[in-house]
Protein backbone atom coordinates (compact mmCIF):
# COMPACT_ATOMS: atom_id res chain seq x y z
CA MET A 1 108.94 117.52 50.02
CA ASP A 2 109.13 120.53 52.90
CA PRO A 3 113.13 121.07 52.65
CA LEU A 4 112.96 121.81 56.62
CA VAL A 5 112.44 117.81 56.91
CA PRO A 6 114.98 115.56 57.28
CA SER A 7 114.51 113.57 54.02
CA ASP A 8 115.82 110.11 55.76
CA PRO A 9 113.25 108.44 58.26
CA THR A 10 115.70 106.47 59.57
CA THR A 11 118.01 109.51 60.88
CA LYS A 12 118.02 110.82 64.18
CA GLU A 13 117.12 114.48 62.90
CA TYR A 14 114.38 112.92 60.92
CA LYS A 15 112.87 111.49 64.46
CA GLU A 16 112.95 114.68 66.74
CA TRP A 17 110.95 117.09 63.90
CA ARG A 18 108.55 114.50 63.98
CA VAL A 19 107.85 115.23 68.09
CA SER A 20 109.06 119.03 67.79
CA ASP A 21 106.91 122.22 68.38
CA LEU A 22 102.98 119.76 68.43
CA ASP A 23 100.45 120.79 69.99
CA GLY A 24 98.69 118.35 71.50
CA SER A 25 94.86 117.05 72.07
CA SER A 26 91.63 118.70 73.14
CA LEU A 27 90.76 117.00 76.86
CA THR A 28 87.67 115.80 75.48
CA GLU A 29 89.56 113.17 73.63
CA ILE A 30 91.68 112.75 75.86
CA HIS A 31 88.50 111.45 78.90
CA MET A 32 87.65 110.02 75.89
CA VAL A 33 91.08 107.68 76.05
CA LEU A 34 91.11 107.30 79.45
CA SER A 35 87.42 106.29 79.74
CA THR A 36 88.91 102.71 78.18
CA VAL A 37 90.60 102.29 81.47
CA VAL A 38 87.20 102.57 83.32
CA LEU A 39 85.11 100.84 81.78
CA SER A 40 87.97 97.43 80.71
CA TYR A 41 87.33 98.08 85.31
CA TRP A 42 83.79 97.60 85.03
CA CYS A 43 83.91 94.80 82.17
CA TRP A 44 86.85 92.59 84.77
CA LYS A 45 84.17 93.58 87.66
CA CYS A 46 81.63 92.47 86.79
CA LYS A 47 83.18 89.96 85.64
CA THR A 48 84.86 88.03 88.49
CA ALA A 49 81.32 88.57 90.33
CA ALA A 50 79.32 86.93 88.17
CA GLU A 51 82.02 84.22 87.46
CA PHE A 52 82.15 83.89 91.72
CA HIS A 53 78.07 83.95 92.42
CA ARG A 54 77.71 81.34 89.56
CA ASN A 55 80.25 78.80 91.86
CA PRO A 56 81.19 80.79 95.16
CA ALA A 57 83.44 77.55 96.31
CA LYS A 58 85.51 76.84 93.80
CA PHE A 59 85.84 80.63 93.10
CA SER A 60 89.54 81.75 92.98
CA GLY A 61 90.15 84.96 91.00
CA ARG A 62 93.63 83.27 90.55
CA SER A 63 93.59 80.73 87.14
CA TRP A 64 94.55 80.78 84.01
CA GLN A 65 91.33 81.40 82.40
CA HIS A 66 91.29 84.66 84.53
CA PHE A 67 94.55 85.49 83.92
CA VAL A 68 93.72 85.46 80.22
CA PHE A 69 90.39 87.02 80.22
CA GLU A 70 92.33 89.81 82.28
CA CYS A 71 95.46 90.94 79.99
CA THR A 72 92.81 90.71 76.76
CA VAL A 73 89.86 93.70 78.91
CA PHE A 74 93.07 95.82 80.31
CA LEU A 75 95.83 95.40 77.59
CA VAL A 76 93.61 95.24 74.26
CA PRO A 77 91.48 97.50 74.78
CA MET A 78 93.32 100.55 76.12
CA PHE A 79 96.07 99.84 72.86
CA MET A 80 93.28 100.30 70.25
CA ALA A 81 91.81 103.11 71.58
CA LEU A 82 96.04 104.71 71.22
CA THR A 83 95.70 104.28 67.57
CA GLU A 84 92.64 106.74 67.50
CA HIS A 85 91.35 104.68 64.20
CA TYR A 86 89.82 102.15 67.23
CA LEU A 87 88.11 104.43 69.61
CA TYR A 88 84.23 104.84 69.52
CA THR A 89 83.99 101.14 68.44
CA THR A 90 86.66 99.97 71.92
CA ILE A 91 84.00 101.67 74.14
CA ALA A 92 81.11 100.12 72.82
CA VAL A 93 83.14 96.21 73.17
CA LEU A 94 83.54 96.98 76.24
CA ILE A 95 79.76 99.43 77.39
CA GLY A 96 78.63 95.66 75.51
CA THR A 97 80.99 93.67 77.32
CA GLY A 98 80.08 94.79 81.06
CA ILE A 99 75.91 94.73 79.99
CA TYR A 100 76.40 90.77 79.00
CA TYR A 101 78.82 90.65 82.22
CA ARG A 102 76.03 92.92 84.78
CA LYS A 103 73.27 91.60 83.40
CA GLN A 104 74.97 87.44 84.84
CA ILE A 105 75.05 88.74 88.06
CA PRO A 106 71.66 87.64 90.46
CA ASN A 107 69.87 90.95 91.72
CA ALA A 108 72.43 93.40 91.08
CA PRO A 109 70.80 96.22 91.89
CA TYR A 110 69.80 95.47 95.09
CA ARG A 111 73.16 93.26 96.17
CA ALA A 112 74.71 94.36 99.11
CA ASP A 113 77.92 91.59 98.47
CA LYS A 114 76.99 91.65 94.58
CA TRP A 115 81.25 91.98 94.12
CA ALA A 116 83.07 88.90 94.09
CA PRO A 117 85.91 89.02 97.37
CA ASP A 118 89.19 90.59 97.13
CA PRO A 119 91.83 87.33 96.68
CA ARG A 120 93.90 89.78 98.23
CA ALA A 121 92.19 90.31 101.49
CA ASP A 122 93.55 87.72 104.23
CA SER A 123 97.78 88.81 102.95
CA PHE A 124 96.66 92.51 104.25
CA LYS A 125 94.62 90.90 106.95
CA GLN A 126 97.88 89.04 107.84
CA SER A 127 100.28 91.84 106.95
CA PHE A 128 98.46 95.13 109.04
CA ALA A 129 97.19 95.99 112.44
CA PRO A 130 93.20 95.45 111.47
CA GLY A 131 91.13 97.97 110.10
CA LYS A 132 93.59 100.30 109.09
CA ILE A 133 93.78 98.70 104.88
CA THR A 134 92.23 96.40 103.03
CA PRO A 135 93.17 96.29 99.38
CA LYS A 136 91.18 98.54 96.83
CA SER A 137 91.66 96.56 93.97
CA TYR A 138 90.25 100.11 91.42
CA LEU A 139 93.78 101.77 93.36
CA SER A 140 95.85 98.39 91.62
CA ILE A 141 94.09 98.57 88.94
CA TYR A 142 94.66 102.73 88.13
CA ARG A 143 98.72 102.20 88.96
CA ALA A 144 98.88 98.83 86.47
CA GLU A 145 97.47 100.67 83.65
CA MET A 146 99.54 103.46 84.34
CA MET A 147 102.40 102.08 83.65
CA LEU A 148 101.03 100.27 80.77
CA LEU A 149 100.04 103.49 79.47
CA THR A 150 103.45 105.08 80.14
CA CYS A 151 105.90 101.92 78.46
CA PHE A 152 103.52 101.56 75.42
CA CYS A 153 103.73 106.14 73.87
CA ILE A 154 106.62 106.11 74.53
CA LEU A 155 107.44 102.47 72.85
CA ALA A 156 104.62 104.01 70.75
CA VAL A 157 105.62 107.55 69.82
CA ASP A 158 108.38 106.84 67.38
CA PHE A 159 105.56 104.37 65.06
CA ASN A 160 103.31 105.90 62.70
CA VAL A 161 100.34 104.31 64.42
CA PHE A 162 100.21 106.07 67.00
CA PRO A 163 98.91 109.64 66.71
CA LEU A 164 101.63 112.29 67.79
CA LYS A 165 98.37 114.90 69.12
CA PHE A 166 98.86 112.07 71.91
CA ALA A 167 103.21 112.47 72.64
CA LYS A 168 103.93 115.39 75.41
CA VAL A 169 103.86 118.79 73.26
CA GLU A 170 106.96 121.64 74.21
CA THR A 171 105.53 124.77 75.16
CA PHE A 172 101.69 125.08 74.55
CA GLY A 173 98.78 122.64 74.73
CA THR A 174 97.79 118.83 76.99
CA SER A 175 98.33 115.88 75.54
CA ILE A 176 98.12 112.08 77.45
CA MET A 177 101.87 111.98 77.78
CA ASP A 178 102.01 115.29 79.48
CA LEU A 179 100.00 113.32 82.38
CA GLY A 180 102.60 110.98 83.64
CA VAL A 181 104.74 112.49 85.90
CA GLY A 182 101.46 114.04 87.44
CA SER A 183 99.60 110.72 87.98
CA PHE A 184 102.52 109.15 89.29
CA VAL A 185 102.67 110.92 91.46
CA PHE A 186 98.68 111.10 93.02
CA SER A 187 99.61 107.44 93.09
CA ALA A 188 102.50 107.57 95.24
CA GLY A 189 100.82 109.47 97.51
CA VAL A 190 97.90 107.27 97.70
CA VAL A 191 99.57 104.39 98.63
CA GLY A 192 102.45 106.68 100.37
CA ALA A 193 100.70 105.66 103.85
CA LYS A 194 101.54 102.45 103.97
CA SER A 195 104.82 101.93 104.43
CA VAL A 196 103.50 103.90 107.99
CA LEU A 197 100.95 101.80 108.65
CA PRO A 198 101.18 100.12 112.04
CA LYS A 199 102.09 95.98 110.57
CA ARG A 200 101.38 92.76 112.25
CA VAL A 201 105.19 91.51 113.08
CA ASP A 202 105.29 87.64 114.16
CA GLY A 203 101.28 87.87 115.40
CA LYS A 204 101.63 91.39 116.98
CA ILE A 205 101.43 95.02 116.04
CA VAL A 206 104.59 96.47 115.15
CA ALA A 207 104.22 100.39 114.92
CA PHE A 208 108.37 101.48 113.49
CA SER A 209 109.63 105.06 114.59
CA LEU A 210 110.39 107.95 112.33
CA TRP A 211 113.83 107.31 111.92
CA GLN A 212 113.58 103.42 111.58
CA GLN A 213 111.18 104.34 108.71
CA LEU A 214 113.43 106.90 107.61
CA LYS A 215 116.37 103.74 107.45
CA ALA A 216 114.25 101.41 105.42
CA GLY A 217 113.59 104.54 102.87
CA LEU A 218 117.11 104.70 102.84
CA ARG A 219 118.21 101.21 102.63
CA THR A 220 115.19 100.91 99.19
CA SER A 221 116.74 104.39 97.48
CA LEU A 222 119.83 103.04 97.55
CA PRO A 223 120.23 101.55 94.47
CA VAL A 224 119.14 103.96 92.58
CA LEU A 225 120.69 107.49 94.36
CA VAL A 226 123.66 104.51 93.19
CA LEU A 227 122.03 104.73 89.58
CA GLY A 228 121.24 108.15 89.56
CA ILE A 229 124.42 109.22 90.15
CA ALA A 230 126.80 107.24 88.20
CA ARG A 231 124.49 108.41 85.14
CA PHE A 232 125.11 111.92 86.35
CA VAL A 233 128.80 111.20 86.00
CA LEU A 234 128.97 109.15 83.28
CA THR A 235 127.09 111.89 80.98
CA GLU A 236 127.44 115.20 82.30
CA SER A 237 131.90 114.32 82.52
């Protein structure tokens, strides 16, 4: 064994050595792993559309069968791809599944209404001014998958099943875990306009002033600010 390698794999020194001086992976490999998220979304869209056209009157998109399918199609492929050994198998299965459900949509290439309606559309109409905002399923899936990917990588990086080329790099290179901060900032900017749009309150359209928006923002962020100050005091004292 290399004398620089800590002998006990349960120690803090070993874990720090394991994730030090990493070079990351190629951009192509990162794109391949993240393509499973896009393919999962495509499979979900095709499956819900096929289910909707099979019986539009009874379609809700909120049954327990639909929930199980969503957990399977969004969680399993991403986790399998991050183990490296099943990346290409996962991509092939997703493509085959998407094609299978796509063929169940009647005249899919020619229908303007081939996709299933979003169950959240009515609640958006009741909460916001007409035409100002509509639910975007791809944006919701992107933000959810980003959070799941972040949680999984943080927890899995200490285990051997997680390839270290996907862990954070220290000096040069790029990895999947390096995309986290930028992705969160981007997604927050995309949905940031939602808080300043006119809202429907008791049947009336109400536009909030800048001062009202600042007060609401301070009120919701106050717990996080208190926790941050407490952490700073406890760790630096």
